[in-house]
Structures are given as structure tokens and as C-alpha cells.
Coordinates of C-alpha atoms in Angstrom, one line a residue:
M1 CA 85.8 55.0 94.4
L2 CA 86.0 58.5 94.0
V3 CA 88.3 60.1 96.7
A4 CA 85.6 63.9 98.5
L5 CA 86.9 66.5 99.0
L6 CA 84.7 68.6 102.6
L7 CA 84.1 72.1 100.8
L8 CA 82.4 74.3 103.3
G9 CA 78.3 74.5 102.3
G10 CA 76.6 78.5 102.5
D11 CA 74.8 77.3 106.0
G12 CA 78.6 76.4 107.6
R13 CA 77.8 72.5 107.3
A14 CA 81.3 70.3 105.2
D15 CA 79.7 69.0 102.1
E16 CA 81.4 66.5 99.6
A17 CA 82.4 67.0 96.0
P18 CA 84.1 64.5 94.1
T19 CA 87.8 64.8 92.7
A20 CA 88.5 64.8 89.0
E21 CA 91.5 62.3 87.9
V22 CA 91.8 65.2 85.5
I23 CA 91.1 68.5 84.4
F24 CA 91.0 70.4 81.2
E25 CA 91.5 73.9 80.6
N26 CA 92.1 76.6 77.9
G27 CA 90.2 74.9 75.5
S28 CA 87.9 75.1 73.2
I29 CA 84.7 72.6 74.8
V30 CA 82.5 72.1 72.7
T31 CA 79.5 70.7 74.9
V32 CA 76.6 69.4 72.3
D33 CA 74.5 70.2 75.1
P34 CA 70.7 71.2 73.7
E35 CA 72.5 75.2 74.2
F36 CA 75.5 74.3 72.0
S37 CA 77.0 75.6 74.7
I38 CA 81.4 76.2 74.5
A39 CA 82.8 76.3 77.7
S40 CA 86.7 76.7 78.1
A41 CA 87.6 73.5 81.4
M42 CA 86.4 70.3 82.1
A43 CA 87.0 67.8 85.1
V44 CA 86.4 64.1 84.8
A45 CA 86.8 61.2 87.0
E46 CA 85.7 57.5 86.6
G47 CA 85.4 57.8 82.6
R48 CA 82.6 59.9 83.1
V49 CA 82.2 63.7 82.5
L50 CA 81.8 65.1 86.7
R51 CA 81.6 69.3 85.2
V52 CA 81.9 71.7 82.6
G53 CA 82.6 75.2 82.7
S54 CA 85.0 77.9 83.5
A55 CA 89.4 77.3 85.0
D56 CA 87.4 78.9 88.0
E57 CA 84.4 76.8 88.0
M58 CA 86.6 73.5 88.5
E59 CA 88.7 74.5 91.5
A60 CA 86.0 73.2 93.7
V61 CA 87.1 69.8 92.2
Q62 CA 90.6 69.9 91.9
G63 CA 92.6 67.6 94.6
P64 CA 96.4 67.7 95.7
E65 CA 96.5 64.1 93.0
T66 CA 94.1 65.9 90.2
K67 CA 96.1 66.3 87.3
V68 CA 95.5 69.6 85.0
V69 CA 96.5 69.3 81.5
D70 CA 96.2 73.2 79.7
L71 CA 93.9 72.2 75.7
Q72 CA 96.6 75.7 74.6
G73 CA 93.1 76.5 73.6
R74 CA 92.8 73.5 71.2
T75 CA 88.8 73.0 69.9
V76 CA 87.6 69.5 71.6
L77 CA 84.1 67.4 71.2
P78 CA 82.3 64.5 72.1
G79 CA 83.6 61.6 70.9
L80 CA 82.3 60.8 67.1
I81 CA 79.8 57.9 66.0
D82 CA 79.3 55.8 63.1
S83 CA 75.6 55.0 62.1
H84 CA 76.7 52.8 59.5
T85 CA 79.4 49.9 59.4
H86 CA 80.6 47.0 58.7
P87 CA 83.9 46.4 60.3
T88 CA 84.2 42.6 61.1
G89 CA 84.2 41.7 57.0
A90 CA 86.1 45.9 55.7
S91 CA 88.8 44.4 58.3
M92 CA 89.2 41.3 56.6
H93 CA 89.3 42.7 53.0
E94 CA 92.6 42.9 52.4
F95 CA 93.4 40.0 54.4
D96 CA 96.0 38.0 51.8
H97 CA 97.2 40.8 49.9
H98 CA 96.7 44.5 48.8
I99 CA 93.8 45.7 45.7
D100 CA 94.0 49.2 44.9
E101 CA 91.9 51.8 44.2
M102 CA 90.6 51.0 40.9
E103 CA 89.0 54.1 38.7
T104 CA 89.1 52.6 35.1
I105 CA 87.8 49.8 33.5
D106 CA 91.0 49.8 32.8
D107 CA 92.0 49.4 36.4
V108 CA 89.6 46.6 36.6
L109 CA 91.0 44.4 34.2
S110 CA 95.0 44.9 35.2
Y111 CA 94.1 43.5 38.7
I112 CA 91.6 40.1 36.9
R113 CA 95.0 39.5 34.6
D114 CA 96.9 40.2 37.9
R115 CA 95.4 37.2 39.9
A116 CA 94.2 35.4 37.5
E117 CA 98.0 34.8 36.7
L118 CA 98.6 34.8 40.2
L119 CA 96.3 32.5 41.8
G120 CA 96.6 30.1 38.5
D121 CA 94.7 28.6 36.1
G122 CA 90.8 27.7 37.0
K123 CA 90.8 29.2 40.2
W124 CA 87.8 31.6 40.6
V125 CA 88.8 36.0 41.0
V126 CA 86.6 37.6 43.2
V127 CA 85.8 41.5 42.6
R128 CA 83.2 42.8 44.8
Q129 CA 82.0 46.7 45.4
V130 CA 84.1 48.0 43.1
F131 CA 81.3 50.7 41.8
I132 CA 80.5 51.8 38.1
T133 CA 79.8 54.5 38.7
R134 CA 82.6 55.8 40.4
L135 CA 84.4 54.2 37.7
K136 CA 85.3 56.2 34.6
E137 CA 83.6 54.6 32.0
Q138 CA 80.7 54.7 34.2
R139 CA 79.5 51.2 33.2
Y140 CA 80.7 47.0 33.7
P141 CA 83.0 45.0 32.8
T142 CA 81.8 42.6 29.5
K143 CA 82.3 39.9 29.5
D144 CA 84.2 39.7 26.5
E145 CA 87.3 41.8 28.2
L146 CA 86.6 39.5 31.3
D147 CA 86.9 36.4 29.5
R148 CA 90.2 38.3 26.9
V149 CA 91.5 38.6 30.7
A150 CA 91.3 35.5 31.9
P151 CA 90.1 33.2 29.8
R152 CA 90.6 30.2 31.9
N153 CA 89.9 31.7 35.6
P154 CA 86.3 31.9 36.4
V155 CA 85.1 35.8 37.1
L156 CA 83.3 37.4 39.2
F157 CA 82.4 41.6 39.1
A158 CA 80.0 41.9 41.7
T159 CA 78.4 45.3 43.5
G160 CA 76.3 43.6 46.0
P161 CA 73.7 41.6 44.1
D162 CA 74.0 42.5 40.8
A163 CA 77.1 41.2 38.6
S164 CA 79.5 40.7 35.2
L165 CA 80.6 37.2 35.2
N166 CA 82.3 36.4 32.0
T167 CA 82.1 33.0 30.5
L168 CA 83.5 30.8 32.9
A169 CA 82.0 31.7 35.1
L170 CA 78.8 31.1 33.6
E171 CA 79.0 27.7 32.3
L172 CA 80.5 26.6 36.3
S173 CA 77.3 28.4 38.1
G174 CA 74.4 27.0 35.2
I175 CA 73.5 30.4 33.9
D176 CA 73.1 29.7 30.2
E177 CA 70.3 30.4 27.2
D178 CA 67.5 28.0 28.9
F179 CA 68.1 29.4 33.2
E180 CA 65.4 31.1 34.9
P181 CA 66.4 31.9 38.3
E182 CA 63.1 32.4 41.4
G183 CA 62.4 35.0 43.5
P184 CA 63.1 38.4 42.3
G185 CA 66.3 39.4 39.9
K186 CA 67.3 39.4 36.3
V187 CA 69.5 37.5 33.6
E188 CA 70.4 40.7 30.8
R189 CA 70.1 38.4 27.4
D190 CA 71.4 39.0 24.4
P191 CA 67.6 40.3 22.4
A192 CA 69.1 37.9 19.0
T193 CA 70.1 34.4 20.1
G194 CA 69.1 34.8 24.3
K195 CA 72.0 34.2 25.7
P196 CA 73.4 35.7 28.8
T197 CA 75.3 39.1 28.5
G198 CA 76.7 38.1 31.7
I199 CA 74.9 41.0 33.7
L200 CA 72.7 39.9 36.3
R201 CA 70.4 41.4 38.6
N202 CA 70.7 40.3 42.5
L203 CA 71.2 37.4 41.1
T204 CA 75.1 36.4 43.2
R205 CA 73.0 34.0 45.2
Y206 CA 73.3 31.8 42.0
V207 CA 77.2 31.6 41.8
K208 CA 78.7 30.0 42.1
T209 CA 82.5 30.9 43.5
E210 CA 84.4 29.2 45.4
S211 CA 87.6 31.1 48.4
T212 CA 90.6 31.4 46.6
G213 CA 91.9 33.2 50.4
R214 CA 93.4 31.6 53.3
T215 CA 92.3 30.9 55.5
P216 CA 91.9 33.3 58.9
S217 CA 92.9 32.3 62.8
R218 CA 90.7 33.5 65.3
E219 CA 93.4 35.6 66.7
E220 CA 94.5 37.3 63.0
E221 CA 90.5 38.0 62.7
D222 CA 90.7 39.4 66.2
E223 CA 93.7 41.2 65.4
R224 CA 93.2 43.1 61.9
L225 CA 89.0 43.9 63.4
T226 CA 91.2 45.8 67.0
T227 CA 93.9 47.3 64.1
L228 CA 90.2 48.3 62.2
F229 CA 88.9 49.9 66.0
R230 CA 92.3 51.7 66.1
D231 CA 92.5 53.5 62.8
Y232 CA 88.6 54.2 64.0
N233 CA 89.7 55.7 66.8
S234 CA 92.9 57.9 64.5
V235 CA 89.6 60.0 63.0
G236 CA 88.4 61.1 66.4
I237 CA 85.3 57.2 66.1
T238 CA 84.6 56.5 69.9
S239 CA 80.9 54.1 69.2
I240 CA 79.5 53.0 65.5
I241 CA 77.2 50.7 64.9
D242 CA 77.5 46.8 62.7
R243 CA 74.2 48.1 60.6
N244 CA 74.4 43.7 59.2
A245 CA 75.5 41.7 61.9
A246 CA 75.7 38.2 62.0
S247 CA 76.2 36.0 65.0
S248 CA 79.6 35.1 64.2
A249 CA 80.7 39.0 64.0
V250 CA 79.0 39.1 67.8
E251 CA 80.7 36.9 69.6
Q252 CA 83.4 38.3 67.8
Y253 CA 82.7 41.4 70.0
E254 CA 81.8 39.9 73.2
R255 CA 85.5 38.6 73.2
L256 CA 87.4 41.8 72.5
H257 CA 84.7 43.0 75.3
E258 CA 85.4 40.3 78.3
S259 CA 89.3 40.1 77.2
D260 CA 89.3 44.7 77.1
A261 CA 90.1 45.0 73.6
L262 CA 86.9 47.1 72.4
T263 CA 88.5 50.8 72.1
V264 CA 84.5 51.3 70.2
R265 CA 81.3 51.2 71.9
I266 CA 79.5 48.8 69.7
G267 CA 75.4 49.5 68.5
I268 CA 74.3 45.6 66.9
S269 CA 71.4 46.2 64.1
H270 CA 71.4 41.6 63.8
A271 CA 71.1 40.3 60.6
V272 CA 67.6 38.4 59.3
G273 CA 66.8 37.3 56.3
S274 CA 63.7 37.9 54.5
A275 CA 63.3 34.3 53.6
G276 CA 61.6 31.6 55.0
T277 CA 57.7 31.9 56.3
L278 CA 56.7 34.6 58.1
E279 CA 56.6 33.0 61.3
E280 CA 60.4 31.1 60.5
I281 CA 61.7 35.0 60.5
E282 CA 59.4 36.1 63.3
A283 CA 60.0 33.0 65.3
T284 CA 64.4 34.3 64.4
I285 CA 63.6 37.8 65.5
R286 CA 62.1 37.5 68.9
K287 CA 66.0 35.0 69.0
V288 CA 67.5 38.1 68.8
A289 CA 65.2 40.1 70.8
D290 CA 65.8 37.2 73.6
E291 CA 69.8 37.1 73.6
A292 CA 69.8 40.8 73.7
V293 CA 73.9 41.4 74.1
R294 CA 73.6 44.9 77.1
T295 CA 76.9 45.4 78.2
E296 CA 76.5 47.5 82.0
D297 CA 79.9 50.0 80.8
S298 CA 77.8 50.8 77.3
M299 CA 80.4 49.3 75.6
L300 CA 78.2 47.0 73.8
R301 CA 74.3 46.8 72.8
T302 CA 71.4 45.3 70.5
V303 CA 69.8 48.2 68.5
G304 CA 67.8 45.7 66.7
I305 CA 67.9 44.5 63.0
K306 CA 68.5 45.2 60.0
M307 CA 66.9 43.7 56.9
F308 CA 67.3 44.8 53.0
L309 CA 63.7 45.5 51.7
D310 CA 65.5 47.2 48.0
G311 CA 69.0 46.8 45.5
G312 CA 70.7 49.3 45.5
M313 CA 71.4 53.0 42.9
L314 CA 74.8 52.1 42.6
T315 CA 73.6 48.3 40.9
G316 CA 70.1 50.2 38.8
S317 CA 68.5 48.8 41.4
A318 CA 67.1 50.6 43.6
Y319 CA 63.3 50.9 44.0
M320 CA 61.8 53.5 43.1
R321 CA 58.3 55.8 43.5
E322 CA 59.1 55.9 38.9
P323 CA 60.4 54.3 36.7
W324 CA 64.0 54.7 36.6
G325 CA 64.3 55.4 32.7
L326 CA 66.4 54.1 30.5
S327 CA 70.6 54.1 30.3
E328 CA 73.2 53.0 28.8
I329 CA 74.8 52.9 32.2
Y330 CA 72.5 50.6 34.0
S331 CA 72.2 48.2 31.1
I332 CA 68.4 49.4 32.0
D333 CA 66.0 48.8 28.8
D334 CA 62.9 48.4 30.3
P335 CA 61.0 51.9 30.1
D336 CA 58.1 50.8 33.1
Y337 CA 61.3 49.5 35.5
Q338 CA 61.3 50.8 38.6
G339 CA 63.9 48.5 40.1
V340 CA 63.8 46.2 42.7
L341 CA 61.9 45.3 46.3
F342 CA 62.9 42.2 47.6
I343 CA 59.7 41.8 50.7
P344 CA 56.1 43.2 49.6
P345 CA 53.8 44.7 51.7
E346 CA 52.1 42.4 53.0
R347 CA 55.6 40.3 54.7
L348 CA 57.0 44.2 56.0
A349 CA 54.9 44.8 58.7
P350 CA 54.0 41.7 59.9
M351 CA 58.4 41.8 60.2
V352 CA 57.7 45.2 62.0
R353 CA 55.5 44.4 63.8
A354 CA 57.1 41.6 65.6
A355 CA 60.5 43.4 65.6
V356 CA 58.3 46.9 67.9
D357 CA 56.8 43.5 69.9
S358 CA 60.1 42.7 70.9
G359 CA 61.5 45.7 71.9
L360 CA 64.2 45.9 68.7
Q361 CA 65.0 48.9 66.3
F362 CA 63.4 48.1 62.8
T363 CA 65.5 49.1 60.0
A364 CA 65.7 47.8 56.7
H365 CA 68.5 49.5 53.4
S366 CA 65.5 51.1 51.8
V367 CA 67.6 53.4 49.4
G368 CA 64.5 53.9 46.4
D369 CA 61.7 56.6 47.5
G370 CA 59.6 53.5 46.6
A371 CA 61.9 51.4 49.7
V372 CA 61.4 54.5 52.3
H373 CA 57.4 54.8 51.2
A374 CA 56.2 51.0 51.9
L375 CA 58.9 51.1 55.0
L376 CA 57.1 54.3 56.4
D377 CA 54.2 52.2 55.3
A378 CA 54.9 49.2 56.7
Y379 CA 55.5 51.7 60.2
E380 CA 52.2 53.2 59.7
A381 CA 50.7 50.4 59.0
V382 CA 51.7 48.9 62.9
N383 CA 51.0 52.3 64.6
R384 CA 47.7 52.1 64.6
D385 CA 47.0 49.7 66.9
L386 CA 51.0 49.5 68.5
L387 CA 53.6 52.6 69.2
I388 CA 56.7 52.0 67.5
A389 CA 58.5 55.2 68.0
P390 CA 59.5 54.0 71.9
T391 CA 61.8 51.1 69.7
R392 CA 63.1 53.8 67.4
P393 CA 61.9 52.6 63.9
C394 CA 64.6 53.3 61.0
L395 CA 65.5 54.2 57.6
T396 CA 68.8 52.9 56.6
H397 CA 70.2 54.7 53.4
S398 CA 66.6 56.1 52.6
N399 CA 68.3 58.6 50.2
F400 CA 65.6 59.0 47.7
M401 CA 63.0 60.7 49.7
S402 CA 60.3 63.9 49.2
R403 CA 59.0 66.3 51.3
E404 CA 55.1 62.9 52.4
A405 CA 57.9 60.9 53.7
I406 CA 59.9 63.4 55.8
D407 CA 56.3 64.3 57.2
Q408 CA 56.0 60.8 58.1
A409 CA 58.7 60.2 59.9
A410 CA 58.7 63.5 61.8
R411 CA 55.2 62.4 62.9
L412 CA 56.0 57.9 63.6
G413 CA 58.9 59.2 65.5
V414 CA 61.1 57.3 62.8
V415 CA 65.4 58.1 62.0
V416 CA 67.5 58.0 59.9
D417 CA 70.7 56.7 59.2
I418 CA 72.7 58.2 56.3
Q419 CA 75.4 58.2 55.0
P420 CA 77.1 61.7 53.1
A421 CA 79.5 58.8 51.1
W422 CA 77.1 58.2 48.7
L423 CA 76.1 62.1 47.3
Y424 CA 79.3 63.0 47.7
L425 CA 81.3 59.7 45.2
D426 CA 77.4 59.7 43.4
T427 CA 76.2 62.7 42.4
R428 CA 77.6 62.9 39.5
T429 CA 76.1 60.1 37.8
L430 CA 73.0 60.1 39.4
V431 CA 72.2 63.6 38.3
S432 CA 73.2 62.4 34.6
Q433 CA 70.8 59.0 35.3
F434 CA 67.7 61.0 37.5
G435 CA 68.6 64.8 36.2
Y436 CA 68.8 67.4 39.0
D437 CA 65.3 68.0 39.6
R438 CA 65.1 64.7 40.8
L439 CA 66.9 64.3 43.0
R440 CA 65.9 67.6 45.5
Y441 CA 65.1 64.7 48.2
F442 CA 68.7 63.1 47.9
Q443 CA 69.6 62.9 51.4
P444 CA 68.1 66.4 52.6
L445 CA 69.7 66.5 55.6
Q446 CA 68.3 69.8 56.1
S447 CA 64.7 68.9 56.3
L448 CA 65.4 66.5 58.7
F449 CA 66.7 68.5 61.2
Q450 CA 64.2 71.4 59.8
A451 CA 61.3 68.3 60.9
G452 CA 62.6 67.9 63.8
V453 CA 63.5 64.0 63.1
T454 CA 66.0 62.4 64.6
V455 CA 69.0 61.3 61.8
G456 CA 72.9 60.3 62.1
G457 CA 75.5 60.5 59.9
G458 CA 77.4 57.4 58.6
S459 CA 79.7 55.9 55.9
D460 CA 78.4 52.7 55.1
H461 CA 82.7 51.5 55.2
M462 CA 82.2 47.8 54.3
Q463 CA 86.0 47.3 52.8
K464 CA 89.8 48.6 53.6
I465 CA 91.3 50.2 56.6
G466 CA 92.4 54.1 56.2
S467 CA 89.6 56.8 56.5
F468 CA 89.7 57.3 52.9
R469 CA 90.7 55.5 51.1
S470 CA 88.5 52.2 51.6
I471 CA 84.8 51.9 50.5
N472 CA 82.8 53.6 51.9
P473 CA 85.4 56.7 54.0
Y474 CA 85.0 56.9 56.9
N475 CA 86.2 59.9 57.9
P476 CA 83.8 62.2 60.0
F477 CA 85.6 65.0 58.9
L478 CA 84.7 64.3 55.1
G479 CA 81.3 63.6 56.3
M480 CA 80.7 66.7 57.3
W481 CA 82.4 68.2 55.1
I482 CA 80.1 66.9 51.8
A483 CA 77.0 67.5 55.1
T484 CA 77.6 71.3 54.8
T485 CA 79.3 72.3 51.4
R486 CA 77.0 69.5 49.0
Q487 CA 79.7 69.0 46.8
A488 CA 80.6 66.3 44.6
K489 CA 82.9 64.7 43.2
G490 CA 83.9 65.7 39.6
F491 CA 80.1 67.5 39.7
E492 CA 80.0 71.2 39.1
G493 CA 79.2 72.7 42.1
S494 CA 77.2 71.8 45.4
L495 CA 73.9 69.2 45.1
H496 CA 71.0 70.8 46.1
P497 CA 72.4 73.4 48.5
E498 CA 69.2 74.4 50.1
E499 CA 69.9 71.1 52.3
A500 CA 73.2 72.1 53.4
L501 CA 74.0 71.4 57.5
T502 CA 75.6 74.3 59.4
R503 CA 78.7 73.5 61.0
E504 CA 76.6 73.1 64.6
Q505 CA 74.0 70.1 62.3
A506 CA 77.0 68.3 61.2
I507 CA 78.9 68.3 64.2
Q508 CA 75.0 66.7 65.9
F509 CA 74.9 65.3 62.6
Y510 CA 77.9 63.0 63.8
T511 CA 77.6 62.9 67.9
I512 CA 74.4 63.3 69.5
N513 CA 71.8 62.3 66.8
N514 CA 74.0 58.7 66.9
A515 CA 73.7 58.6 70.3
K516 CA 69.8 58.9 69.8
L517 CA 70.2 56.0 67.2
L518 CA 72.6 54.1 69.7
F519 CA 69.8 54.6 72.3
L520 CA 72.5 55.9 74.4
E521 CA 72.0 60.0 75.1
D522 CA 72.0 59.7 78.1
E523 CA 75.5 57.8 78.8
I524 CA 77.5 59.6 75.4
G525 CA 77.4 61.9 73.1
S526 CA 77.6 65.2 74.2
I527 CA 80.0 66.5 77.2
E528 CA 78.3 67.1 80.1
P529 CA 78.3 65.6 84.0
G530 CA 77.6 62.3 84.4
K531 CA 78.5 61.2 81.1
R532 CA 80.9 58.6 79.8
A533 CA 83.7 61.0 79.1
D534 CA 84.2 59.7 75.2
F535 CA 85.6 62.6 73.9
I536 CA 88.9 64.8 71.2
I537 CA 91.3 66.8 70.8
L538 CA 91.4 68.6 67.3
D539 CA 94.4 70.8 65.8
R540 CA 91.3 73.3 64.4
N541 CA 88.2 74.7 65.4
L542 CA 85.6 73.0 63.6
L543 CA 82.6 76.2 63.3
T544 CA 85.3 78.8 62.8
C545 CA 87.7 76.9 60.4
T546 CA 87.6 77.1 56.4
D547 CA 86.1 74.1 54.7
E548 CA 89.2 72.7 53.1
E549 CA 89.9 72.7 56.5
L550 CA 87.3 71.3 57.7
L551 CA 88.0 68.5 55.2
H552 CA 91.3 67.7 56.7
A553 CA 91.1 68.1 59.8
Q554 CA 93.4 66.3 62.5
V555 CA 92.3 64.3 65.9
L556 CA 95.6 65.3 68.3
E557 CA 94.4 62.3 71.3
T558 CA 90.5 60.2 71.3
Y559 CA 89.7 59.3 75.1
L560 CA 87.5 56.5 75.9
Q561 CA 85.5 56.2 79.0
G562 CA 88.2 58.3 80.0
A563 CA 91.2 56.8 79.3
Q564 CA 93.4 57.9 75.7
V565 CA 92.9 55.3 73.3
Y566 CA 94.8 58.2 70.3
T567 CA 97.4 59.9 70.1
H568 CA 99.2 61.6 66.9
S569 CA 102.2 61.4 66.0
E570 CA 104.5 62.3 63.3
E571 CA 104.2 59.4 62.1
S572 CA 100.1 58.8 62.1
P573 CA 98.9 58.4 59.5

């Protein structure tokens, strides 16, 4: 219960004002309110922001038991929000063994050789999400190379739905010169013999791998996940969206919530497959709506569903409006190849309609501009007789856009979920493949802001714990640095700097905008009276520090609903 102080009003009557539990003063509090105002003090009570303003304005809510914290000029921001994570899988990635960073083909082959020796003959060696665009050589390891380091082990080097396999893996999976897949996908073949080269396009579903790791207990899974969440807190993250949550993940989140073990708020974008009849898919979507999770404390919230519309830009399978072009990097030999579109328009629109009808946000993995336009056209079709804006339909990834796509998204009320790490890690390869000019609307953040599109920043964190070492890195200050500089690893200069965000916009990108993607902008995303007290204290001012200082910003304390969930120490990473 809030304790009340009696104050004498101007008419002589006694007015009640709640008493603050804690007052933070002498700081630079970046509120991210509609005016982006900066305050010097704020008061917190019962997990919510009570008052924001000057130290003098806090006197009215200060009681004898109120704790007063001197910020010593430090900067306070709303708790940061990551719009795109995969925490359950990421937390378990190194469960049974450490995996070093792989930057070259030799690194990959050394890892595979060591794993084969450790596991013994016949055991599967699997490497996932080491993207060829990020390797020095910018190519897949060949079948012969994989055979050389692991001749008696089946090997899968997978980058999402695409992969490179060695001879034994192909044999065990039944992929030979006579193999013909059903549905989208391609087996790369030697033009002289017709035999598979080992490269598969969108066909890892046919690879018959077997698990070689130790099966974790439920307790171990929970411990790994809460360890990850604490690491999120260490870089200022207080809320996330799981952008492909399985039912098992939702159950785990609910279990942790019931035991008061969650230190981040979680938005659930429930995974829904696109295979099967439309009736079956529509029924699955309705079931997600019927079983939607929405806790009173806003710690867990089902926001919608997630599907996969196209492939990836790192695997050469994103669906583009124009052909990819011939490529040694991606092993593309068809001049007309545009990538892979998983859901045809006549099926996509009914899926969108089912989500909107059910009050769910629809989103789909849409990397290429062809996929982005296909999804926007589906939204347009449904919007003709069913208003979609209230459900905040989303474009996920949306790396390749166009001026027309930006305007269409703005007009329809479509929100966008973008991950700057792709720009930082992959611009070098993309410019080599497409040329600088074709990337004019690659992650066009400033254009989206100017058009009034709500665009939120995420990481697409898939593997490992550690904000810089993870795949992808989830350090939000790295994300802000990328969004404001457009600089990339191994690339000279900036990628279309006209699309860079200001510092203020970059902060909005990871706070209030993502709160809107979570449908929680009335609860979190800014420091305003009545909102939940999710905030962080930093060691520097993000509005005035240099670019280099922004990149290395350090969180000193993180608060979730008024409770401290992280404090920096000399031993902190």
C-alpha cells in the first residue's frame, strides 16, 4: 500500500500525496517522454514512477522513511528493450561444451576435427549459424574439406535452412544424384556428374542428424535461461520479445514467472508453421489467441505469431525483387535466381486475416525486398475490409526495403523489427554481392522514422551468453552505435549515412518504440509518472559522449519494477 502524506492545498483543505520509497536526485534523467525532456530527479513507489522533475519537486512525496540516492550527475534511461531474441535456444547453445569464435575456414575445420576426435567414429558433428558471409574466405567449407577432417563422422555445417555436408552425411540422409526434394529447396550438383556437391539450399529438413550432447534437466535449462536473463540485465535490458517462441518456451517462461525468477519482461511472438492446410494453420492461430498469456504485472504477454516468409541474406536465399546475380560466395549459378519465397500470396493473406481476426500481431521473417513487398501486399489485401492497424502487424528483419515499402508501411500502420547487427557484421559481403547503390534502402532507419513508422531495435540473439561474443551480439549500445554511425566490420566508411539515427532516435529505438511493439507503451518505455519503474543508471551520457564512448557504455545499475536486478562490480563482465 502507498503511504500518504497530508499536504495543505491552496484552499486550505488537506490533500493526500503518496510517499516515495526511493528518490533519485542530482542526475540526468532521460525520460523519453513525448518531449524527450531531461529531469534531474525522480521518485519511485511500489514498482512505479511516482514523480519526475527537480529535487525541489520531490519534497512533496518525501517521507521520513524515504531513501534518497545521489546519482552524482549520472545518466538514467528507461530500461532497454530488445525486439528480437531467441533466449531458450541461445542459453543452451554451449550447455555441454564451450565453442570458440570461428572467423576462418581453418577455425571451422579445426573445431570439426576436435569434435570428431572427442565424440568418436560415427557420431554427428554439427555446426550451426556460423555464417559464410562472416568468414574471412566468405564461402562454405567444401565436402572434400569436411571429409578430410572428419572422414568417419557425418558432418553438418548449417546456416539456417542452408548447409554444407560431407560425404557420410549425404549418404546417411539419402541425398544422392537421384534425390528430388518436395517443396522449395535445391541440391547443388556437379554439372559434369550430377552428384551433390554437399551444398543444400533450404533443405536441412532432410538431414538426418542425431543428438550427441548430454540431455539437460529442467533445472539446468532454467538455470541457463536465468543466467542469460541476468546477463541481459547487465547491459540494461529489462524487456525482450521472443520472436519464435515454441510452446515449450512459453511453458518455461510461465514456470519461471510463477517462481518469481524472471528478471526481464517477455513478449511472446508464438511460432506457427506454414505447412499443412489453411484450415489447420488458421486453427493453430486461433489456438494461440485462445491460450494467450497476459500477466497482471506485465511480465509475460503474448503479442502475436511469427512465420517464415523467405530465406536469409547470409545464405543467399532471401527473396529479392530483382535477381541476386551470379555469385561465388553464395554458389549462385542461375542468373535469374531471386531467392526463396516459402508462402505464396494466395496462402499468405488468409494467414494474416486469421491473426488479425484473432487480435494477434502477425509477423514473418522477411529479409529480402521481395518478401517485404509480398507481406505488405498481404497486409494491404486484408486491410481492404478488415482494419489491421490495431493489431500492429509487423515486418521482421525487413533488411532490404524500398521507398514504396516505407510509405506503404506508414499508411497501413505496420511496425518494423530491425536488428542493426546484420548491418555491422554483413555489409562487407553485401556490398561485394549487390554493390553500394542497391543497398540504398538497407535498414533505412532514418527514412522509417521520418515516415512515422514505429521501428524497434533488436539483436536476433540466437547463440551463446555474452553481449559481444554472442551470435548475434545483443549489446544494445553496440546496436545504438551501429544505428547512429552505419559503420560495419571490415568495411571502409559508412553504409548510406543518410539513414543514420540521431542519439535521441537511437534511444527511442530501444525504449519507447519497442514498448509499442510489445503493446506496453502505457506501462514501460519511458520514465513518466504512473509507468512501471524499469530504468538503468549509466556511467556516461549517451546524448553527449563520443561514438567510441557510446560503443563502450557501461550499465552501473538496472531496475525492474523498482527492484534492483543488476549492479556493476569490478568483477562484472
